[in-house]
Short mmCIF file of C-alpha atoms in Angstrom, two decimals:
data_model
loop_
_atom_site.label_atom_id
_atom_site.label_comp_id
_atom_site.label_asym_id
_atom_site.label_seq_id
_atom_site.Cartn_x
_atom_site.Cartn_y
_atom_site.Cartn_z
CA MET E 12 5.37 -20.24 -22.54
CA ARG E 13 6.74 -20.01 -18.99
CA GLU E 14 4.05 -21.69 -16.54
CA SER E 15 3.87 -18.16 -14.59
CA ASP E 16 3.07 -16.60 -17.97
CA LEU E 17 0.52 -19.30 -18.60
CA ILE E 18 -1.21 -18.32 -15.49
CA ASP E 19 -1.39 -14.94 -16.16
CA ARG E 20 -3.23 -15.71 -19.15
CA TYR E 21 -5.33 -17.97 -17.84
CA LEU E 22 -6.60 -15.24 -14.96
CA LYS E 23 -6.75 -12.92 -17.46
CA GLY E 24 -9.24 -14.93 -19.55
CA GLU E 25 -6.78 -14.81 -22.60
CA LEU E 26 -6.45 -18.71 -23.13
CA ASP E 27 -8.72 -20.72 -25.92
CA GLY E 28 -11.07 -23.35 -24.51
CA GLU E 29 -8.83 -26.48 -25.04
CA THR E 30 -6.28 -24.38 -23.16
CA ILE E 31 -8.09 -23.71 -20.30
CA THR E 32 -9.24 -27.12 -19.69
CA ALA E 33 -5.99 -28.56 -19.95
CA ILE E 34 -4.87 -26.05 -16.73
CA GLU E 35 -8.10 -26.49 -15.14
CA SER E 36 -7.51 -30.46 -14.90
CA LYS E 37 -4.04 -29.60 -13.70
CA ILE E 38 -5.38 -27.28 -10.69
CA ASP E 39 -7.66 -30.28 -9.77
CA SER E 40 -4.62 -32.96 -10.10
CA ASN E 41 -1.85 -30.94 -9.06
CA PRO E 42 -1.94 -29.34 -5.67
CA SER E 43 1.00 -27.43 -5.99
CA PHE E 44 0.03 -25.89 -9.16
CA LYS E 45 -3.53 -25.19 -7.52
CA ALA E 46 -1.28 -22.94 -4.79
CA LYS E 47 0.77 -21.27 -7.13
CA VAL E 48 -2.64 -20.44 -9.19
CA GLU E 49 -4.75 -19.31 -5.79
CA LEU E 50 -1.41 -17.35 -4.82
CA ARG E 51 -1.20 -15.61 -8.16
CA ARG E 52 -5.00 -14.79 -7.89
CA LEU E 53 -4.43 -13.10 -4.48
CA LEU E 54 -1.76 -11.20 -5.80
CA ILE E 55 -3.79 -9.45 -8.55
CA ARG E 56 -6.40 -8.93 -6.34
CA SER E 57 -4.26 -7.18 -3.73
CA ILE E 58 -2.86 -4.69 -6.33
CA HIS E 59 -6.49 -3.90 -7.72
CA LEU E 60 -6.95 -3.11 -3.85
CA ALA E 61 -4.10 -1.28 -3.50
CA TYR E 62 -4.63 0.90 -6.60
CA GLU E 63 -8.40 1.52 -5.39
CA ASP E 64 -6.88 2.84 -2.29
CA GLU E 65 -4.74 5.35 -4.10
CA LEU E 66 -7.57 6.18 -6.42
CA LYS E 67 -9.51 7.30 -3.28
CA ASP E 68 -6.60 9.07 -1.88
CA LYS E 69 -5.99 11.44 -5.15
CA LEU E 70 -10.10 11.77 -4.85
CA LYS E 71 -9.71 12.79 -1.39
CA ASP E 72 -7.01 15.68 -2.35
CA LEU E 73 -8.87 16.53 -5.10
CA ASP E 74 -12.20 17.21 -2.64
CA ARG E 75 -9.85 19.41 -0.42
CA LYS E 76 -8.85 21.43 -3.70
CA ILE E 77 -12.20 22.24 -4.44
CA ASP E 78 -13.14 22.76 -1.01
CA ARG E 79 -10.11 25.31 -0.58
CA ASN E 80 -11.16 26.97 -3.86
CA SER E 81 -14.69 27.85 -2.81
CA ASN E 82 -13.54 29.12 0.70
CA PRO E 83 -10.79 31.25 0.40
CA ILE E 84 -11.50 33.29 3.31
CA LYS E 85 -12.22 30.52 5.51
CA ILE E 86 -9.31 28.71 4.28
CA SER E 87 -6.74 31.87 4.84
CA TYR E 88 -7.94 31.81 8.34
CA MET E 89 -7.23 28.32 8.62
CA VAL E 90 -3.87 28.75 6.90
CA ALA E 91 -2.66 30.99 9.62
CA ALA E 92 -4.18 29.02 12.48
CA SER E 93 -2.16 25.81 10.90
CA LEU E 94 1.19 27.88 10.38
CA ALA E 95 0.86 29.00 13.97
CA PHE E 96 0.41 25.27 15.18
CA VAL E 97 2.94 24.48 12.62
CA MET E 98 5.63 26.82 14.52
CA VAL E 99 4.79 26.08 17.86
CA THR E 100 5.01 22.50 17.43
CA ALA E 101 8.21 22.62 15.25
CA LEU E 102 9.62 24.60 18.16
CA GLY E 103 8.34 22.08 20.92
CA VAL E 104 9.76 19.55 18.86
CA TYR E 105 13.15 21.10 18.11
CA LEU E 106 13.38 21.54 21.73
CA TYR E 107 12.22 18.06 22.49
CA GLN E 108 14.74 16.78 20.12
CA ALA E 109 17.25 18.92 21.40
CA ASN E 110 17.35 17.80 24.36
CA ASN E 111 17.12 13.92 23.62
CA LYS E 112 19.76 13.83 20.92
CA SER E 113 22.33 12.91 22.78
CA LYS E 114 20.54 10.21 24.41
CA PHE E 115 19.27 8.80 21.06
CA GLU E 116 22.92 8.87 19.80
CA LYS E 117 24.24 7.21 22.70
CA TYR E 118 22.01 3.95 21.80
CA ASP E 119 22.71 4.34 17.88
CA VAL E 120 25.06 1.24 17.70
CA TYR E 121 27.55 2.15 15.03
CA GLU E 122 27.21 0.08 11.69
CA ASN E 123 29.81 0.14 9.09
CA GLY E 124 28.06 -1.75 6.42
CA ILE E 125 29.18 -4.86 4.60
CA PRO E 126 31.97 -5.65 2.04
CA ASN E 127 31.34 -4.97 -1.30
CA THR E 128 30.55 -7.62 -4.04
CA MET E 129 30.32 -7.19 -7.71
CA GLY E 130 28.12 -9.65 -9.86
CA THR E 131 24.65 -8.82 -11.46
CA SER E 132 23.46 -5.63 -12.16
CA ASN E 133 21.21 -5.59 -8.95
CA ASP E 134 24.41 -6.27 -7.05
CA LEU E 135 26.14 -3.21 -8.77
CA THR E 136 23.05 -1.36 -7.46
CA PHE E 137 23.71 -2.88 -3.65
CA THR E 138 27.39 -1.85 -4.41
CA VAL E 139 26.81 1.56 -4.95
CA ALA E 140 24.00 2.14 -2.27
CA MET E 141 26.13 0.36 0.24
CA ASN E 142 28.99 2.99 -0.88
CA TYR E 143 26.64 5.71 0.09
CA PHE E 144 25.97 4.12 3.18
CA LYS E 145 29.41 3.95 4.47
CA SER E 146 30.03 7.81 3.36
CA LYS E 147 27.05 8.37 5.27
CA GLU E 148 25.18 9.84 2.42
CA TYR E 149 22.13 8.18 3.15
CA PRO E 150 19.52 9.92 1.04
CA GLU E 151 21.04 8.52 -2.10
CA ALA E 152 21.91 5.34 -0.53
CA LEU E 153 17.87 4.93 0.47
CA LYS E 154 16.83 6.13 -2.67
CA LEU E 155 19.02 3.38 -4.42
CA PHE E 156 18.12 0.56 -2.01
CA GLN E 157 14.68 1.15 -2.63
CA GLY E 158 15.11 0.34 -6.02
CA ILE E 159 16.49 -3.11 -5.65
CA ILE E 160 14.98 -6.55 -4.57
CA GLN E 161 14.17 -6.21 -0.88
CA SER E 162 16.46 -8.86 0.60
CA ASP E 163 16.64 -8.64 4.38
CA THR E 164 20.01 -7.10 3.93
CA VAL E 165 18.44 -4.32 1.91
CA LEU E 166 15.48 -4.31 4.13
CA TYR E 167 17.99 -3.46 6.98
CA TYR E 168 20.12 -0.82 5.46
CA SER E 169 17.12 0.77 3.97
CA GLY E 170 15.88 0.73 7.54
CA VAL E 171 19.13 2.44 9.07
CA SER E 172 19.38 4.62 6.26
CA ALA E 173 15.84 5.91 6.87
CA TYR E 174 16.19 6.41 10.73
CA ARG E 175 19.28 8.45 10.01
CA ILE E 176 17.69 10.92 7.63
CA GLY E 177 14.71 11.07 10.28
CA ASN E 178 12.05 8.98 7.89
CA LEU E 179 10.68 7.18 10.62
CA ASP E 180 7.91 5.89 9.10
CA ARG E 181 9.94 4.43 6.05
CA ALA E 182 12.33 2.75 9.23
CA ILE E 183 9.64 1.34 11.24
CA HIS E 184 8.64 -0.18 7.76
CA CYS E 185 11.62 -1.63 7.09
CA PHE E 186 12.65 -2.99 10.27
CA GLN E 187 9.32 -4.42 10.75
CA SER E 188 9.78 -6.50 7.53
CA ILE E 189 12.65 -8.85 8.75
CA GLU E 190 11.16 -11.72 10.41
CA GLU E 191 12.36 -13.88 12.96
CA GLY E 192 14.93 -16.33 11.92
CA SER E 193 16.91 -13.72 10.07
CA GLU E 194 20.21 -12.86 10.84
CA TYR E 195 19.34 -9.64 10.93
CA PHE E 196 16.31 -9.95 12.93
CA THR E 197 17.86 -8.93 16.44
CA LYS E 198 19.87 -5.75 15.53
CA ALA E 199 16.86 -5.12 13.28
CA ALA E 200 14.41 -5.50 16.34
CA TYR E 201 16.67 -3.09 18.35
CA ARG E 202 16.66 -0.49 16.20
CA LEU E 203 12.98 -0.66 15.74
CA GLY E 204 12.44 -0.38 19.31
CA LEU E 205 14.74 2.70 19.15
CA THR E 206 12.73 4.04 16.40
CA TYR E 207 9.41 3.62 18.37
CA TRP E 208 11.56 5.31 21.39
CA LYS E 209 12.41 7.95 19.17
CA GLU E 210 8.75 8.54 17.84
CA ASN E 211 7.67 8.80 21.81
CA GLN E 212 5.45 5.21 21.17
CA ILE E 213 7.13 3.86 24.27
CA ASP E 214 4.24 1.18 24.43
CA LEU E 215 5.19 -0.01 21.29
CA ALA E 216 8.96 0.12 21.92
CA ILE E 217 9.08 -1.84 25.38
CA PRO E 218 7.90 -5.48 23.95
CA VAL E 219 10.13 -5.10 21.04
CA LEU E 220 13.00 -4.01 23.19
CA ILE E 221 12.37 -7.21 25.55
CA LYS E 222 12.55 -9.41 23.15
CA VAL E 223 15.72 -8.08 22.07
CA THR E 224 17.30 -8.51 25.89
CA GLN E 225 16.91 -12.28 25.21
CA ASP E 226 19.84 -12.04 23.33
CA THR E 227 22.55 -11.97 25.78
CA SER E 228 25.51 -12.21 23.54
CA SER E 229 25.16 -9.08 21.71
CA GLU E 230 25.67 -5.53 22.36
CA TYR E 231 22.01 -4.93 21.23
CA GLY E 232 20.83 -7.46 23.96
CA THR E 233 22.68 -5.16 26.38
CA ASN E 234 21.73 -2.08 25.37
CA ALA E 235 18.02 -2.64 25.04
CA LYS E 236 18.07 -3.76 28.55
CA LEU E 237 19.68 -0.68 29.46
CA ILE E 238 17.25 1.37 27.67
CA LEU E 239 14.50 -0.61 29.64
CA THR E 240 15.74 -0.42 33.01
CA LYS E 241 17.40 3.35 32.82
CA GLU E 242 15.23 5.38 30.53
CA PHE E 243 11.73 4.06 30.32
CA MET L 11 -15.31 21.31 -17.11
CA LYS L 12 -19.02 20.05 -16.09
CA GLU L 13 -20.42 20.82 -19.76
CA HIS L 14 -16.98 18.95 -21.08
CA ILE L 15 -18.26 15.81 -19.07
CA LEU L 16 -21.81 16.21 -20.35
CA ASN L 17 -21.17 16.56 -23.76
CA LEU L 18 -19.44 12.96 -23.61
CA GLU L 19 -21.30 10.14 -24.92
CA THR L 20 -21.83 7.65 -21.84
CA SER L 21 -19.96 5.02 -23.99
CA ALA L 22 -16.99 7.42 -24.53
CA ILE L 23 -16.82 8.06 -20.77
CA ILE L 24 -16.72 4.21 -20.55
CA GLU L 25 -14.03 3.73 -22.77
CA ALA L 26 -11.71 6.25 -21.29
CA ILE L 27 -11.79 4.92 -17.68
CA LYS L 28 -11.38 1.70 -19.13
CA ALA L 29 -8.26 2.71 -21.09
CA GLY L 30 -6.55 4.03 -17.55
CA SER L 31 -7.66 7.50 -17.55
CA GLU L 32 -8.04 9.05 -14.32
CA LYS L 33 -8.39 12.49 -15.39
CA ILE L 34 -11.94 11.38 -16.58
CA LEU L 35 -12.93 10.06 -13.17
CA PHE L 36 -11.80 13.39 -11.30
CA GLN L 37 -13.95 15.56 -13.69
CA LEU L 38 -17.19 13.00 -13.04
CA TYR L 39 -16.03 13.92 -9.33
CA GLU L 40 -16.09 17.52 -9.81
CA ALA L 41 -18.92 17.95 -12.12
CA TYR L 42 -21.21 15.73 -9.98
CA ARG L 43 -19.78 16.26 -6.27
CA ASN L 44 -22.17 19.06 -4.94
CA GLU L 45 -25.31 18.08 -6.32
CA PHE L 46 -24.58 14.64 -4.77
CA LEU L 47 -23.52 15.91 -0.83
CA GLN L 48 -26.90 18.25 -1.17
CA TRP L 49 -28.58 15.52 -1.93
CA ALA L 50 -27.40 12.63 0.32
CA VAL L 51 -27.26 15.60 3.38
CA ARG L 52 -30.52 16.55 2.73
CA ASN L 53 -32.34 13.20 2.40
CA HIS L 54 -30.44 11.16 4.72
CA ARG L 55 -28.89 10.62 8.00
CA VAL L 56 -25.32 11.74 7.22
CA THR L 57 -22.82 14.39 7.83
CA GLU L 58 -21.26 16.23 4.49
CA GLU L 59 -18.22 14.38 5.46
CA GLU L 60 -19.49 11.25 5.45
CA ALA L 61 -21.00 12.02 2.00
CA LYS L 62 -18.12 13.18 0.67
CA ASP L 63 -16.38 9.49 1.55
CA VAL L 64 -19.77 7.87 0.10
CA PHE L 65 -19.10 9.71 -3.11
CA GLN L 66 -15.61 8.76 -3.46
CA GLU L 67 -16.42 5.35 -2.54
CA ALA L 68 -18.80 5.36 -5.28
CA LEU L 69 -16.28 6.74 -7.87
CA VAL L 70 -13.94 3.86 -6.94
CA GLY L 71 -16.91 1.54 -7.39
CA LEU L 72 -17.88 2.97 -11.11
CA TYR L 73 -14.01 2.34 -11.94
CA ARG L 74 -14.30 -1.22 -10.32
CA ASN L 75 -17.35 -2.33 -12.30
CA VAL L 76 -15.72 -0.63 -15.46
CA LYS L 77 -12.75 -2.67 -15.56
CA ALA L 78 -14.74 -5.71 -14.78
CA GLY L 79 -16.57 -4.99 -17.79
CA LYS L 80 -20.16 -4.90 -16.18
CA VAL L 81 -21.13 -1.28 -17.58
CA ASP L 82 -20.13 -2.20 -21.48
CA LYS L 83 -23.69 -1.75 -22.21
CA LEU L 84 -24.87 0.62 -19.90
CA GLU L 85 -28.38 2.21 -21.04
CA SER L 86 -28.43 5.04 -18.44
CA SER L 87 -26.58 7.81 -18.29
CA ILE L 88 -23.45 7.54 -16.23
CA LYS L 89 -24.71 10.12 -13.96
CA THR L 90 -27.55 7.96 -13.15
CA TYR L 91 -25.51 4.95 -13.02
CA LEU L 92 -22.84 6.64 -10.70
CA PHE L 93 -25.84 8.04 -8.41
CA GLY L 94 -27.15 4.40 -8.28
CA ILE L 95 -23.82 3.20 -6.71
CA ALA L 96 -23.49 6.17 -4.55
CA LYS L 97 -26.71 5.37 -3.21
CA ASN L 98 -26.16 1.51 -2.38
CA VAL L 99 -22.93 3.01 -0.65
CA ILE L 100 -24.88 5.23 1.62
CA LEU L 101 -27.46 2.48 2.49
CA ASN L 102 -24.64 0.03 3.53
CA VAL L 103 -23.36 3.01 5.53
CA LEU L 104 -26.70 3.62 7.37
CA LYS L 105 -27.00 -0.29 7.75
CA ARG L 106 -23.88 -0.53 9.21
CA LYS L 107 -24.31 2.46 11.89
CA ASP L 108 -27.26 0.22 12.95
CA ILE L 109 -25.55 -2.63 13.10
CA GLU L 110 -22.66 -1.04 15.18
CA THR L 111 -25.62 0.75 17.87
CA LYS L 112 -27.17 -2.98 17.80
CA ALA L 113 -24.02 -5.11 18.38
CA TYR L 114 -23.68 -3.70 21.75
CA GLU L 115 -27.11 -4.82 22.68
CA ASN L 116 -27.07 -8.48 21.20
CA ILE L 117 -23.72 -10.10 21.66
CA SER L 118 -23.51 -13.64 20.43
CA ILE L 119 -20.68 -15.72 21.98
CA GLU L 120 -21.20 -18.43 19.07
CA HIS L 121 -18.20 -18.89 17.01
CA ASP L 122 -18.70 -18.76 13.26
CA ASN L 123 -15.89 -20.56 10.98
CA GLY L 124 -17.24 -19.08 7.92
CA ILE L 125 -16.68 -15.49 9.51
CA ASN L 126 -13.02 -16.71 10.97
CA GLU L 127 -11.98 -17.92 7.56
CA LYS L 128 -13.22 -14.69 5.97
CA HIS L 129 -11.09 -12.85 8.20
CA GLU L 130 -8.06 -14.92 7.59
CA MET L 131 -8.25 -14.34 3.74
CA ASP L 132 -8.54 -10.92 4.41
CA GLY L 133 -5.56 -10.61 6.70
CA LEU L 134 -3.74 -12.86 3.98
CA THR L 135 -4.98 -10.19 1.37
CA ASN L 136 -3.85 -7.24 3.21
CA LEU L 137 -0.36 -8.93 3.88
CA ILE L 138 0.23 -9.34 0.04
CA LYS L 139 -0.75 -5.68 -0.32
CA ARG L 140 1.67 -4.03 2.39
CA LEU L 141 4.62 -6.57 0.94
CA TYR L 142 3.58 -5.25 -2.94
CA LEU L 143 3.24 -1.72 -1.78
CA ALA L 144 7.02 -2.36 0.17
CA ILE L 145 8.47 -4.02 -3.24
CA GLY L 146 9.71 -0.32 -4.17
CA SER L 147 10.58 0.80 -7.71
CA PRO L 148 10.38 -0.18 -10.49
CA CYS L 149 8.54 -3.15 -9.74
CA LYS L 150 5.56 -1.88 -8.11
CA GLU L 151 5.21 0.36 -11.18
CA ILE L 152 5.69 -2.93 -13.52
CA LEU L 153 3.04 -4.92 -11.59
CA GLU L 154 0.59 -2.07 -11.39
CA MET L 155 1.01 -1.00 -15.24
CA TYR L 156 0.63 -4.93 -16.06
CA TYR L 157 -2.23 -5.98 -13.90
CA GLU L 158 -4.11 -3.17 -13.06
CA ARG L 159 -3.74 -0.79 -16.21
CA GLU L 160 -3.52 -3.67 -18.82
CA TYR L 161 -0.30 -2.40 -20.48
CA ASP L 162 1.40 -4.46 -22.76
CA MET L 163 5.00 -5.41 -22.38
CA GLU L 164 6.25 -2.78 -25.52
CA SER L 165 4.16 -0.15 -23.48
CA ILE L 166 5.69 -0.84 -20.01
CA ALA L 167 9.24 -1.04 -21.55
CA LEU L 168 9.00 2.20 -23.09
CA LYS L 169 7.67 4.07 -19.73
CA VAL L 170 10.14 2.44 -17.57
CA GLY L 171 12.73 2.94 -20.24
CA TYR L 172 13.87 -0.32 -21.26
CA LYS L 173 15.48 -1.51 -24.42
CA ASN L 174 12.66 -3.70 -25.60
CA ALA L 175 9.62 -5.59 -24.62
CA ASN L 176 11.62 -8.76 -23.40
CA VAL L 177 13.55 -6.84 -21.00
CA ALA L 178 10.35 -5.60 -19.34
CA LYS L 179 9.08 -9.21 -19.57
CA LYS L 180 12.25 -10.46 -18.10
CA LYS L 181 11.95 -7.74 -15.27
CA LYS L 182 8.15 -8.60 -14.57
CA TYR L 183 8.87 -12.29 -13.71
CA GLU L 184 11.77 -11.04 -11.47
CA CYS L 185 9.44 -9.07 -9.77
CA LEU L 186 6.77 -11.63 -9.34
CA LYS L 187 9.26 -14.18 -8.50
CA ALA L 188 10.57 -12.10 -5.60
CA LEU L 189 7.24 -10.78 -4.64
CA GLU L 190 5.74 -14.18 -4.49
CA GLU L 191 9.07 -15.76 -2.35
CA ARG L 192 8.53 -13.00 0.39
CA ILE L 193 4.73 -13.97 0.81
CA LYS L 194 5.58 -17.53 0.93
CA MET L 195 7.88 -16.75 3.56
CA SER L 196 5.13 -15.02 5.94
CA PRO L 197 4.09 -17.67 8.74
CA LEU L 198 0.31 -16.37 7.57
CA ALA L 199 0.81 -17.29 4.00
CA LYS L 200 2.76 -20.39 4.68
CA GLU L 201 -0.51 -22.78 5.43
CA TYR L 202 -1.83 -21.56 2.23
CA PHE L 203 0.73 -21.99 -0.19
#
């Protein structure tokens, strides 16, 4: 049995007494094994917590549905008011975006993707996703990128795809997940700053873009400096 | 719908929750929600919105306790047990309100290492939760089915559309490995693993 499966069965309480004693003695004597068990324990706990959050969200939805069904008149006023609000907001957002469109496009550094490679099925999905990206079919690209293991490359191109289709929350999440030291860090940080700016979260955009300006050798550093000095 | 729940034996309700039925939790919520809201608002210093939040939390607590095997031999009705959890949650809410009020009056500058350690572990759990949610499909679904819903590999293969249990098992292993690698790369987790 693989060590990983053994840890699972130990934590799920599926092993017999003798095996449990052997595992516990290994935990006491082998710090590296102990760390693996602890990591798995925390991971399982996090999965439980994530599911409980989802369950609570579903109960909240159900609650809203119950309220809607019991207060149809009140709700119809609320729907009318909400619709009016949405329309006014949408008009405002449209005018704001039209005004800013060229500005954001000017700073959106061209990204032509990376050459295709062939190999495992994961690579194959990546290749197809990258082809969609290159032909600017961003929704399809994003959908496929999401289904494969999230390397920095995948996170970066998922982020760019999400940004291009206006899924700014997803773009922020992808760019934020790329850590310092990665070859994608500078351009991901630049695009994170750009995305915050597009969301009008200038206070978040500024520190991120300041960090990018430290990279004086790339156009990302230059552009970040331009945004900070000319646009904010 | 209310009658439907009331007609079920407590043990049947518990078994259904244990098997992963969300529908039964939703039916419980619908059946007892109004009665709880009226009771909570009338007898405690909570608003209707707070009472709703409490009752949702209580349902999640019921689910958690059933999964942990804590209610296998329940002697009271499920409604009594659910209201019992809700009452505890409401008391905690009230206690928290009092603590928040008093916190500004009694500010302590003493450091408590125990609190710091707990805070760090909470941070680590949150980080792992975020990385798990970001891992995408089908990894998230496979891990949820295995660890939360406790499906066997045959059922997971069937749900995801794999040829057999071995393919599902291999995929689960790859997903775990990728996720654990990402966790280990994070600066917060480095000192622990």
